[in-house]
Amino acid sequence: MSLDRFVEFYRSLNRSDDHSSARIAGTLFCSKENVSLIQSLSKDKNIGRFEEIFLGGKDIEVDELTELDANIDVCYSLSSSGESNVYFNITNFIESDKNLCFGVFPRNFYIIDDNYYSEEESIDVKYQLIEKICNLIRNLSELAHYHDRKNEGLNYTLVFVNESEIANSRPVVFKPTITSDMLDVHDLDISVLSELNNANENKNIAREKGVFRASLVEFASKLDSEEVDLFKSLVLGWNGFVSLFKRNFDTYLSGFAFQKTKMELAKAELSVAEQFSKILGEISGKILSIPLSFVAVVTYIGNNNSNQRFVIFIGVLIASLVISLMISNQKLQFERIVNAKNVIFSDLELKKKTYPVDIRNILDDTIKNLSKSEVKLKRLFSVFQIVSWTPTFCILFIFLLSK
């Protein structure tokens, strides 16, 4: 690669300039390797060109160079087109490479002051940070509601709105630009963004992205001045923003879970109440046959035939027994429902402290109301049992009085 040759040339050069000019001047030993290096580098005009080559005080052309036991003075001028990927220092790098603000990190560049070449294995944390900021820009652009790239200049904007208040919410506009003071950021962890953009199998990812965008809007709203650089503030306060997003998402999940608990609570109450009502309806139908037994008691009183009285008594006894057994059966069914209710609500009671006040109040009211219904039904069963045997006891009482 041409940049490889330039880096080798630059490192071999005994420089005599101030290291901050586009003109690179210095002395180089005229060895076979250096001659081949200069000739190879001169063929690539994208990086720059040799303006002067002096050998023994004489200005010569590149083609005239041969291996000699002498030094040559060279002056190399970097290209002003911006295609060289050679920068004087890190500030010059972030100000000159326009693609950085679009989240595009170059793979092949050389920083003169740091003697840093990106293709080498050694990694400088400053350039790792710049790459992370580029990844941040790229990931934000995937989450933005709208992004605009008007031209190759610094006119890239990322627009976010609060989806839950889209009619009234003001859009928040981020203008990604990497600045020198961002290089002081430590531990820029953008894994949360990568997870959001790559979690295709997560069914709730759309909601999570919505919370993230709303958190960005909330973060921007907390900044005092409209003139503040939102993207710079986001990078410098990234850890704080991630904490804000996680809190908001936890709150969202809690709210979602609590809403689900409300629905479960309402369904449980409705189900138990329906079962109670069903039992009451069934037992009421059976109790309606008791008045017929009282009619039989009246018939017993007005009948003096002992055989007929005996038949009436047996009929009333059987009726009381059957009704009593049906009431007992309904009572057993009622107790099963009560046990099921206790299982359901005991689990909710265990989680009661984790619920917000309104759900705790609903839970208390539900348990209280169902308990009242339970007590009433228990009393009714006792009353119905007594009533079911009353005709039989009446006949027995009349029989005893007649002795």
Short mmCIF file of C-alpha atoms in Angstrom, two decimals:
data_model
loop_
_atom_site.label_atom_id
_atom_site.label_comp_id
_atom_site.label_asym_id
_atom_site.label_seq_id
_atom_site.Cartn_x
_atom_site.Cartn_y
_atom_site.Cartn_z
CA MET A 1 0.00 0.00 0.00
CA SER A 2 1.15 3.56 -0.72
CA LEU A 3 0.56 4.64 2.85
CA ASP A 4 2.86 1.83 4.03
CA ARG A 5 5.63 3.27 1.88
CA PHE A 6 4.99 6.78 3.15
CA VAL A 7 5.14 5.65 6.80
CA GLU A 8 8.40 3.82 6.13
CA PHE A 9 9.80 6.87 4.32
CA TYR A 10 8.76 9.27 7.05
CA ARG A 11 10.23 7.15 9.83
CA SER A 12 13.52 6.81 7.96
CA LEU A 13 13.78 10.57 7.36
CA ASN A 14 15.94 12.78 9.56
CA ARG A 15 13.54 15.73 9.59
CA SER A 16 14.57 19.34 9.65
CA ASP A 17 11.14 21.04 9.58
CA ASP A 18 8.75 21.91 12.43
CA HIS A 19 6.50 18.79 11.99
CA SER A 20 3.40 20.93 11.46
CA SER A 21 3.73 21.82 7.81
CA ALA A 22 2.43 20.07 4.73
CA ARG A 23 6.01 20.25 3.41
CA ILE A 24 8.15 17.50 4.88
CA ALA A 25 11.87 18.17 4.62
CA GLY A 26 14.85 16.15 5.86
CA THR A 27 17.87 14.05 5.11
CA LEU A 28 17.92 10.45 3.99
CA PHE A 29 20.81 8.06 3.36
CA CYS A 30 20.95 7.15 -0.30
CA SER A 31 20.85 3.40 0.19
CA LYS A 32 19.38 0.95 -2.30
CA GLU A 33 16.30 0.46 -0.09
CA ASN A 34 15.69 4.19 0.34
CA VAL A 35 16.14 4.88 -3.36
CA SER A 36 13.56 2.17 -4.16
CA LEU A 37 11.27 3.59 -1.46
CA ILE A 38 11.42 7.15 -2.89
CA GLN A 39 10.85 5.97 -6.44
CA SER A 40 7.89 3.84 -5.41
CA LEU A 41 6.36 6.64 -3.30
CA SER A 42 6.75 9.20 -6.11
CA LYS A 43 4.35 7.19 -8.28
CA ASP A 44 1.39 7.76 -5.94
CA LYS A 45 0.14 11.33 -6.22
CA ASN A 46 -2.77 10.79 -3.79
CA ILE A 47 -0.50 11.12 -0.77
CA GLY A 48 1.78 13.84 -2.15
CA ARG A 49 4.78 14.52 -4.32
CA PHE A 50 8.51 15.19 -4.07
CA GLU A 51 9.19 18.88 -4.67
CA GLU A 52 12.97 18.78 -4.30
CA ILE A 53 15.69 16.15 -4.12
CA PHE A 54 19.25 17.38 -3.58
CA LEU A 55 22.34 15.23 -3.94
CA GLY A 56 25.62 16.95 -3.22
CA GLY A 57 23.93 20.32 -3.55
CA LYS A 58 22.50 19.46 -6.94
CA ASP A 59 18.74 19.27 -7.61
CA ILE A 60 17.99 15.97 -9.31
CA GLU A 61 14.93 14.07 -10.49
CA VAL A 62 13.62 10.92 -8.85
CA ASP A 63 14.58 8.81 -11.87
CA GLU A 64 18.18 9.95 -11.53
CA LEU A 65 18.57 8.55 -8.02
CA THR A 66 21.02 5.68 -7.61
CA GLU A 67 22.57 3.92 -4.65
CA LEU A 68 25.43 6.04 -3.25
CA ASP A 69 27.39 6.29 -0.05
CA ALA A 70 25.93 9.73 0.63
CA ASN A 71 22.95 11.59 2.07
CA ILE A 72 20.23 13.21 0.02
CA ASP A 73 18.09 16.16 1.04
CA VAL A 74 14.43 15.76 0.16
CA CYS A 75 11.32 17.92 0.40
CA TYR A 76 8.01 16.12 0.17
CA SER A 77 4.68 17.99 -0.04
CA LEU A 78 1.52 16.28 1.25
CA SER A 79 -1.55 16.39 -0.99
CA SER A 80 -4.10 19.06 -0.13
CA SER A 81 -6.99 17.00 -1.53
CA GLY A 82 -7.59 15.29 1.83
CA GLU A 83 -7.08 11.84 0.29
CA SER A 84 -3.66 11.21 1.80
CA ASN A 85 -4.95 9.98 5.19
CA VAL A 86 -1.85 11.52 6.74
CA TYR A 87 -2.49 13.93 9.62
CA PHE A 88 -0.17 16.04 11.74
CA ASN A 89 -1.89 15.28 15.03
CA ILE A 90 -5.12 13.89 16.43
CA THR A 91 -6.84 17.29 16.33
CA ASN A 92 -5.99 17.63 12.65
CA PHE A 93 -7.37 14.12 12.14
CA ILE A 94 -10.81 14.72 13.71
CA GLU A 95 -11.14 18.12 12.04
CA SER A 96 -10.08 17.01 8.57
CA ASP A 97 -11.74 13.63 8.14
CA LYS A 98 -15.32 14.62 7.30
CA ASN A 99 -16.52 11.01 7.28
CA LEU A 100 -16.06 10.74 11.05
CA CYS A 101 -19.24 12.74 11.69
CA PHE A 102 -21.15 10.14 9.64
CA GLY A 103 -19.85 7.34 11.85
CA VAL A 104 -17.30 6.12 9.31
CA PHE A 105 -13.95 5.35 10.90
CA PRO A 106 -11.03 5.06 8.43
CA ARG A 107 -9.11 1.82 8.35
CA ASN A 108 -5.88 3.24 6.92
CA PHE A 109 -4.34 6.46 8.32
CA TYR A 110 -1.17 7.81 9.89
CA ILE A 111 -0.80 10.43 12.64
CA ILE A 112 2.60 12.13 12.48
CA ASP A 113 2.84 13.50 16.05
CA ASP A 114 1.89 10.20 17.64
CA ASN A 115 3.77 8.13 15.06
CA TYR A 116 0.58 6.09 14.95
CA TYR A 117 -0.23 3.92 11.96
CA SER A 118 -3.66 2.27 12.06
CA GLU A 119 -2.53 -0.85 10.18
CA GLU A 120 -0.05 -1.79 12.87
CA GLU A 121 -0.90 -4.06 15.79
CA SER A 122 -0.25 -1.46 18.48
CA ILE A 123 -3.52 0.24 19.45
CA ASP A 124 -3.78 3.73 20.90
CA VAL A 125 -6.72 4.20 23.30
CA LYS A 126 -7.41 7.67 21.87
CA TYR A 127 -8.11 6.25 18.44
CA GLN A 128 -10.10 3.39 19.94
CA LEU A 129 -12.28 6.05 21.58
CA ILE A 130 -12.77 7.86 18.28
CA GLU A 131 -13.82 4.58 16.68
CA LYS A 132 -16.31 4.00 19.52
CA ILE A 133 -17.77 7.48 18.96
CA CYS A 134 -18.12 6.62 15.26
CA ASN A 135 -19.95 3.43 16.24
CA LEU A 136 -22.14 5.53 18.52
CA ILE A 137 -23.04 7.85 15.63
CA ARG A 138 -23.76 4.93 13.32
CA ASN A 139 -25.95 3.15 15.87
CA LEU A 140 -27.82 6.34 16.72
CA SER A 141 -28.53 6.89 13.02
CA GLU A 142 -30.22 3.46 12.89
CA LEU A 143 -32.48 4.42 15.80
CA ALA A 144 -33.22 7.97 14.70
CA HIS A 145 -36.68 8.77 13.37
CA TYR A 146 -35.02 10.80 10.64
CA HIS A 147 -31.47 11.60 9.57
CA ASP A 148 -30.35 14.04 6.95
CA ARG A 149 -27.09 14.07 5.01
CA LYS A 150 -27.27 17.15 2.84
CA ASN A 151 -23.73 17.04 1.53
CA GLU A 152 -20.24 15.93 2.38
CA GLY A 153 -19.84 18.75 4.87
CA LEU A 154 -20.76 18.87 8.54
CA ASN A 155 -24.50 18.94 7.94
CA TYR A 156 -25.48 15.54 9.26
CA THR A 157 -28.45 15.60 11.63
CA LEU A 158 -30.21 12.90 13.64
CA VAL A 159 -33.79 13.67 14.68
CA PHE A 160 -35.62 12.00 17.59
CA VAL A 161 -39.12 12.53 18.97
CA ASN A 162 -40.96 11.16 21.98
CA GLU A 163 -43.30 8.59 20.42
CA SER A 164 -45.71 8.65 23.37
CA GLU A 165 -46.22 12.41 22.97
CA ILE A 166 -45.58 12.74 19.26
CA ALA A 167 -48.25 15.41 18.76
CA ASN A 168 -46.89 17.74 21.44
CA SER A 169 -43.25 16.75 21.67
CA ARG A 170 -40.59 18.97 20.11
CA PRO A 171 -38.10 17.05 17.95
CA VAL A 172 -34.59 16.75 19.33
CA VAL A 173 -31.83 17.25 16.77
CA PHE A 174 -28.32 15.85 17.23
CA LYS A 175 -25.53 17.11 14.96
CA PRO A 176 -22.71 14.56 15.27
CA THR A 177 -19.29 16.16 15.35
CA ILE A 178 -16.24 14.76 17.12
CA THR A 179 -14.30 17.36 19.13
CA SER A 180 -11.05 17.28 21.10
CA ASP A 181 -12.72 17.47 24.52
CA MET A 182 -14.53 14.20 23.79
CA LEU A 183 -11.16 12.45 23.91
CA ASP A 184 -11.16 12.78 27.72
CA VAL A 185 -14.12 10.40 28.05
CA HIS A 186 -13.35 7.14 29.81
CA ASP A 187 -15.14 3.80 29.44
CA LEU A 188 -17.50 4.72 26.60
CA ASP A 189 -19.61 1.56 26.60
CA ILE A 190 -22.09 1.56 23.71
CA SER A 191 -23.09 -2.10 24.08
CA VAL A 192 -26.66 -1.03 24.94
CA LEU A 193 -26.97 0.49 21.47
CA SER A 194 -25.55 -2.58 19.75
CA GLU A 195 -28.04 -4.76 21.62
CA LEU A 196 -30.94 -2.55 20.54
CA ASN A 197 -29.96 -2.67 16.87
CA ASN A 198 -29.13 -6.38 16.76
CA ALA A 199 -31.88 -7.89 18.93
CA ASN A 200 -34.11 -8.97 16.05
CA GLU A 201 -35.51 -11.96 17.95
CA ASN A 202 -36.65 -9.85 20.91
CA LYS A 203 -40.43 -9.44 20.60
CA ASN A 204 -40.37 -6.34 22.81
CA ILE A 205 -37.50 -4.63 20.98
CA ALA A 206 -39.81 -2.02 19.42
CA ARG A 207 -40.96 -0.93 22.89
CA GLU A 208 -37.36 -0.88 24.14
CA LYS A 209 -36.29 1.30 21.21
CA GLY A 210 -39.24 3.61 21.94
CA VAL A 211 -38.07 4.00 25.56
CA PHE A 212 -34.53 4.72 24.32
CA ARG A 213 -35.74 7.47 22.00
CA ALA A 214 -37.93 8.94 24.75
CA SER A 215 -34.91 8.89 27.08
CA LEU A 216 -32.88 10.83 24.50
CA VAL A 217 -35.63 13.45 24.35
CA GLU A 218 -35.74 13.59 28.16
CA PHE A 219 -31.93 13.89 28.33
CA ALA A 220 -31.96 16.79 25.87
CA SER A 221 -34.83 18.54 27.70
CA LYS A 222 -32.75 18.69 30.88
CA LEU A 223 -30.07 20.80 29.21
CA ASP A 224 -30.59 24.49 29.94
CA SER A 225 -29.65 26.28 26.76
CA GLU A 226 -30.87 25.69 23.23
CA GLU A 227 -27.40 26.62 22.03
CA VAL A 228 -25.80 23.64 23.76
CA ASP A 229 -24.18 20.97 21.58
CA LEU A 230 -26.49 18.03 22.24
CA PHE A 231 -24.23 15.41 20.70
CA LYS A 232 -21.20 16.61 22.64
CA SER A 233 -23.24 16.63 25.86
CA LEU A 234 -24.45 13.11 25.08
CA VAL A 235 -20.93 11.75 24.57
CA LEU A 236 -19.54 13.50 27.66
CA GLY A 237 -22.52 12.37 29.75
CA TRP A 238 -22.98 8.98 28.13
CA ASN A 239 -22.81 6.92 31.33
CA GLY A 240 -25.43 9.17 32.93
CA PHE A 241 -27.67 8.80 29.89
CA VAL A 242 -27.37 5.00 29.92
CA SER A 243 -28.39 5.03 33.60
CA LEU A 244 -31.39 7.23 32.70
CA PHE A 245 -32.42 4.86 29.92
CA LYS A 246 -32.14 1.79 32.16
CA ARG A 247 -34.20 3.48 34.88
CA ASN A 248 -36.86 4.45 32.34
CA PHE A 249 -36.93 0.97 30.87
CA ASP A 250 -37.17 -0.64 34.31
CA THR A 251 -40.05 1.73 35.09
CA TYR A 252 -41.70 0.79 31.81
CA LEU A 253 -41.32 -2.92 32.55
CA SER A 254 -42.64 -2.39 36.06
CA GLY A 255 -45.62 -0.46 34.73
CA PHE A 256 -46.24 -3.15 32.15
CA ALA A 257 -46.00 -5.85 34.83
CA PHE A 258 -48.26 -3.89 37.20
CA GLN A 259 -50.84 -3.40 34.47
CA LYS A 260 -50.71 -7.13 33.86
CA THR A 261 -51.17 -7.70 37.61
CA LYS A 262 -54.23 -5.43 37.58
CA MET A 263 -55.73 -7.47 34.77
CA GLU A 264 -54.98 -10.74 36.55
CA LEU A 265 -56.48 -9.37 39.76
CA ALA A 266 -59.65 -8.26 37.97
CA LYS A 267 -59.99 -11.63 36.21
CA ALA A 268 -59.47 -13.53 39.48
CA GLU A 269 -62.08 -11.44 41.29
CA LEU A 270 -64.57 -11.81 38.45
CA SER A 271 -64.00 -15.57 38.22
CA VAL A 272 -64.47 -16.17 41.97
CA ALA A 273 -67.52 -13.89 42.10
CA GLU A 274 -69.08 -15.76 39.15
CA GLN A 275 -68.51 -19.10 40.89
CA PHE A 276 -70.06 -17.80 44.12
CA SER A 277 -73.05 -16.49 42.17
CA LYS A 278 -73.41 -19.79 40.32
CA ILE A 279 -73.48 -21.77 43.59
CA LEU A 280 -76.01 -19.36 45.11
CA GLY A 281 -78.23 -19.70 42.03
CA GLU A 282 -78.08 -23.50 42.07
CA ILE A 283 -78.81 -23.80 45.79
CA SER A 284 -81.66 -21.30 45.54
CA GLY A 285 -83.33 -23.52 42.95
CA LYS A 286 -83.12 -26.49 45.28
CA ILE A 287 -84.42 -24.54 48.28
CA LEU A 288 -87.60 -23.69 46.30
CA SER A 289 -88.77 -27.27 46.85
CA ILE A 290 -88.89 -26.78 50.67
CA PRO A 291 -92.30 -24.99 50.60
CA LEU A 292 -93.81 -28.22 49.21
CA SER A 293 -92.64 -29.98 52.37
CA PHE A 294 -94.43 -27.37 54.47
CA VAL A 295 -97.60 -28.06 52.46
CA ALA A 296 -97.13 -31.71 53.40
CA VAL A 297 -96.85 -30.67 57.07
CA VAL A 298 -100.23 -28.89 56.81
CA THR A 299 -101.70 -31.99 55.19
CA TYR A 300 -100.25 -34.09 58.01
CA ILE A 301 -101.95 -31.87 60.63
CA GLY A 302 -105.36 -32.17 58.93
CA ASN A 303 -105.15 -35.91 58.38
CA ASN A 304 -106.18 -38.29 61.18
CA ASN A 305 -105.32 -41.49 59.33
CA SER A 306 -102.19 -42.90 60.92
CA ASN A 307 -101.12 -44.79 57.80
CA GLN A 308 -101.42 -41.70 55.60
CA ARG A 309 -99.61 -39.67 58.22
CA PHE A 310 -96.78 -42.19 58.20
CA VAL A 311 -96.50 -41.96 54.40
CA ILE A 312 -96.48 -38.15 54.58
CA PHE A 313 -93.77 -38.25 57.26
CA ILE A 314 -91.58 -40.62 55.19
CA GLY A 315 -92.02 -38.37 52.13
CA VAL A 316 -91.08 -35.23 54.08
CA LEU A 317 -88.10 -37.06 55.67
CA ILE A 318 -86.80 -38.19 52.29
CA ALA A 319 -87.28 -34.68 50.86
CA SER A 320 -85.36 -33.13 53.77
CA LEU A 321 -82.58 -35.70 53.40
CA VAL A 322 -82.23 -35.18 49.65
CA ILE A 323 -82.27 -31.36 49.96
CA SER A 324 -79.76 -31.54 52.83
CA LEU A 325 -77.42 -33.74 50.79
CA MET A 326 -77.67 -31.39 47.78
CA ILE A 327 -76.89 -28.42 50.05
CA SER A 328 -73.91 -30.33 51.51
CA ASN A 329 -72.67 -31.09 47.99
CA GLN A 330 -72.93 -27.40 47.07
CA LYS A 331 -71.10 -26.53 50.26
CA LEU A 332 -68.23 -28.84 49.28
CA GLN A 333 -68.08 -27.16 45.87
CA PHE A 334 -68.07 -23.79 47.61
CA GLU A 335 -65.15 -24.85 49.82
CA ARG A 336 -63.17 -25.93 46.74
CA ILE A 337 -63.71 -22.50 45.22
CA VAL A 338 -62.63 -20.85 48.48
CA ASN A 339 -59.44 -22.96 48.54
CA ALA A 340 -58.66 -22.02 44.93
CA LYS A 341 -59.31 -18.37 45.75
CA ASN A 342 -56.92 -18.56 48.71
CA VAL A 343 -54.18 -20.09 46.54
CA ILE A 344 -54.52 -17.33 43.93
CA PHE A 345 -54.64 -14.44 46.36
CA SER A 346 -51.99 -15.79 48.74
CA ASP A 347 -49.50 -15.59 45.86
CA LEU A 348 -50.55 -12.00 45.17
CA GLU A 349 -50.29 -11.20 48.88
CA LEU A 350 -46.68 -12.40 48.93
CA LYS A 351 -45.81 -9.89 46.20
CA LYS A 352 -47.91 -7.13 47.78
CA LYS A 353 -44.93 -5.08 49.01
CA THR A 354 -43.53 -4.82 45.48
CA TYR A 355 -46.75 -3.32 44.11
CA PRO A 356 -47.52 0.40 43.91
CA VAL A 357 -50.08 1.85 46.32
CA ASP A 358 -53.03 1.74 43.91
CA ILE A 359 -52.60 -1.98 43.20
CA ARG A 360 -52.16 -2.73 46.91
CA ASN A 361 -55.44 -0.90 47.60
CA ILE A 362 -57.23 -2.80 44.82
CA LEU A 363 -55.89 -6.09 46.17
CA ASP A 364 -57.06 -5.24 49.72
CA ASP A 365 -60.54 -4.24 48.50
CA THR A 366 -60.85 -7.36 46.37
CA ILE A 367 -59.91 -9.69 49.21
CA LYS A 368 -62.22 -7.80 51.58
CA ASN A 369 -65.22 -8.00 49.23
CA LEU A 370 -64.69 -11.67 48.42
CA SER A 371 -64.30 -12.45 52.13
CA LYS A 372 -67.65 -10.76 52.83
CA SER A 373 -69.31 -12.84 50.11
CA GLU A 374 -67.68 -15.96 51.52
CA VAL A 375 -69.03 -15.28 55.04
CA LYS A 376 -72.54 -14.60 53.69
CA LEU A 377 -72.57 -17.84 51.72
CA LYS A 378 -71.38 -19.83 54.75
CA ARG A 379 -74.25 -18.40 56.79
CA LEU A 380 -76.71 -19.18 54.01
CA PHE A 381 -75.58 -22.79 53.91
CA SER A 382 -76.20 -23.09 57.65
CA VAL A 383 -79.64 -21.44 57.31
CA PHE A 384 -80.58 -23.62 54.32
CA GLN A 385 -79.55 -26.78 56.17
CA ILE A 386 -81.78 -25.83 59.09
CA VAL A 387 -84.65 -24.90 56.77
CA SER A 388 -84.32 -28.17 54.85
CA TRP A 389 -84.94 -30.20 58.04
CA THR A 390 -87.61 -27.90 59.50
CA PRO A 391 -90.62 -29.74 57.90
CA THR A 392 -89.39 -33.05 59.33
CA PHE A 393 -88.86 -31.59 62.79
CA CYS A 394 -92.31 -29.97 62.63
CA ILE A 395 -93.98 -33.33 61.95
CA LEU A 396 -91.96 -34.98 64.72
CA PHE A 397 -92.95 -32.20 67.09
CA ILE A 398 -96.65 -32.54 66.18
CA PHE A 399 -96.42 -36.31 66.58
CA LEU A 400 -94.92 -35.95 70.06
CA LEU A 401 -97.59 -33.41 71.10
CA SER A 402 -100.34 -35.73 69.97
CA LYS A 403 -99.16 -38.54 72.28
#
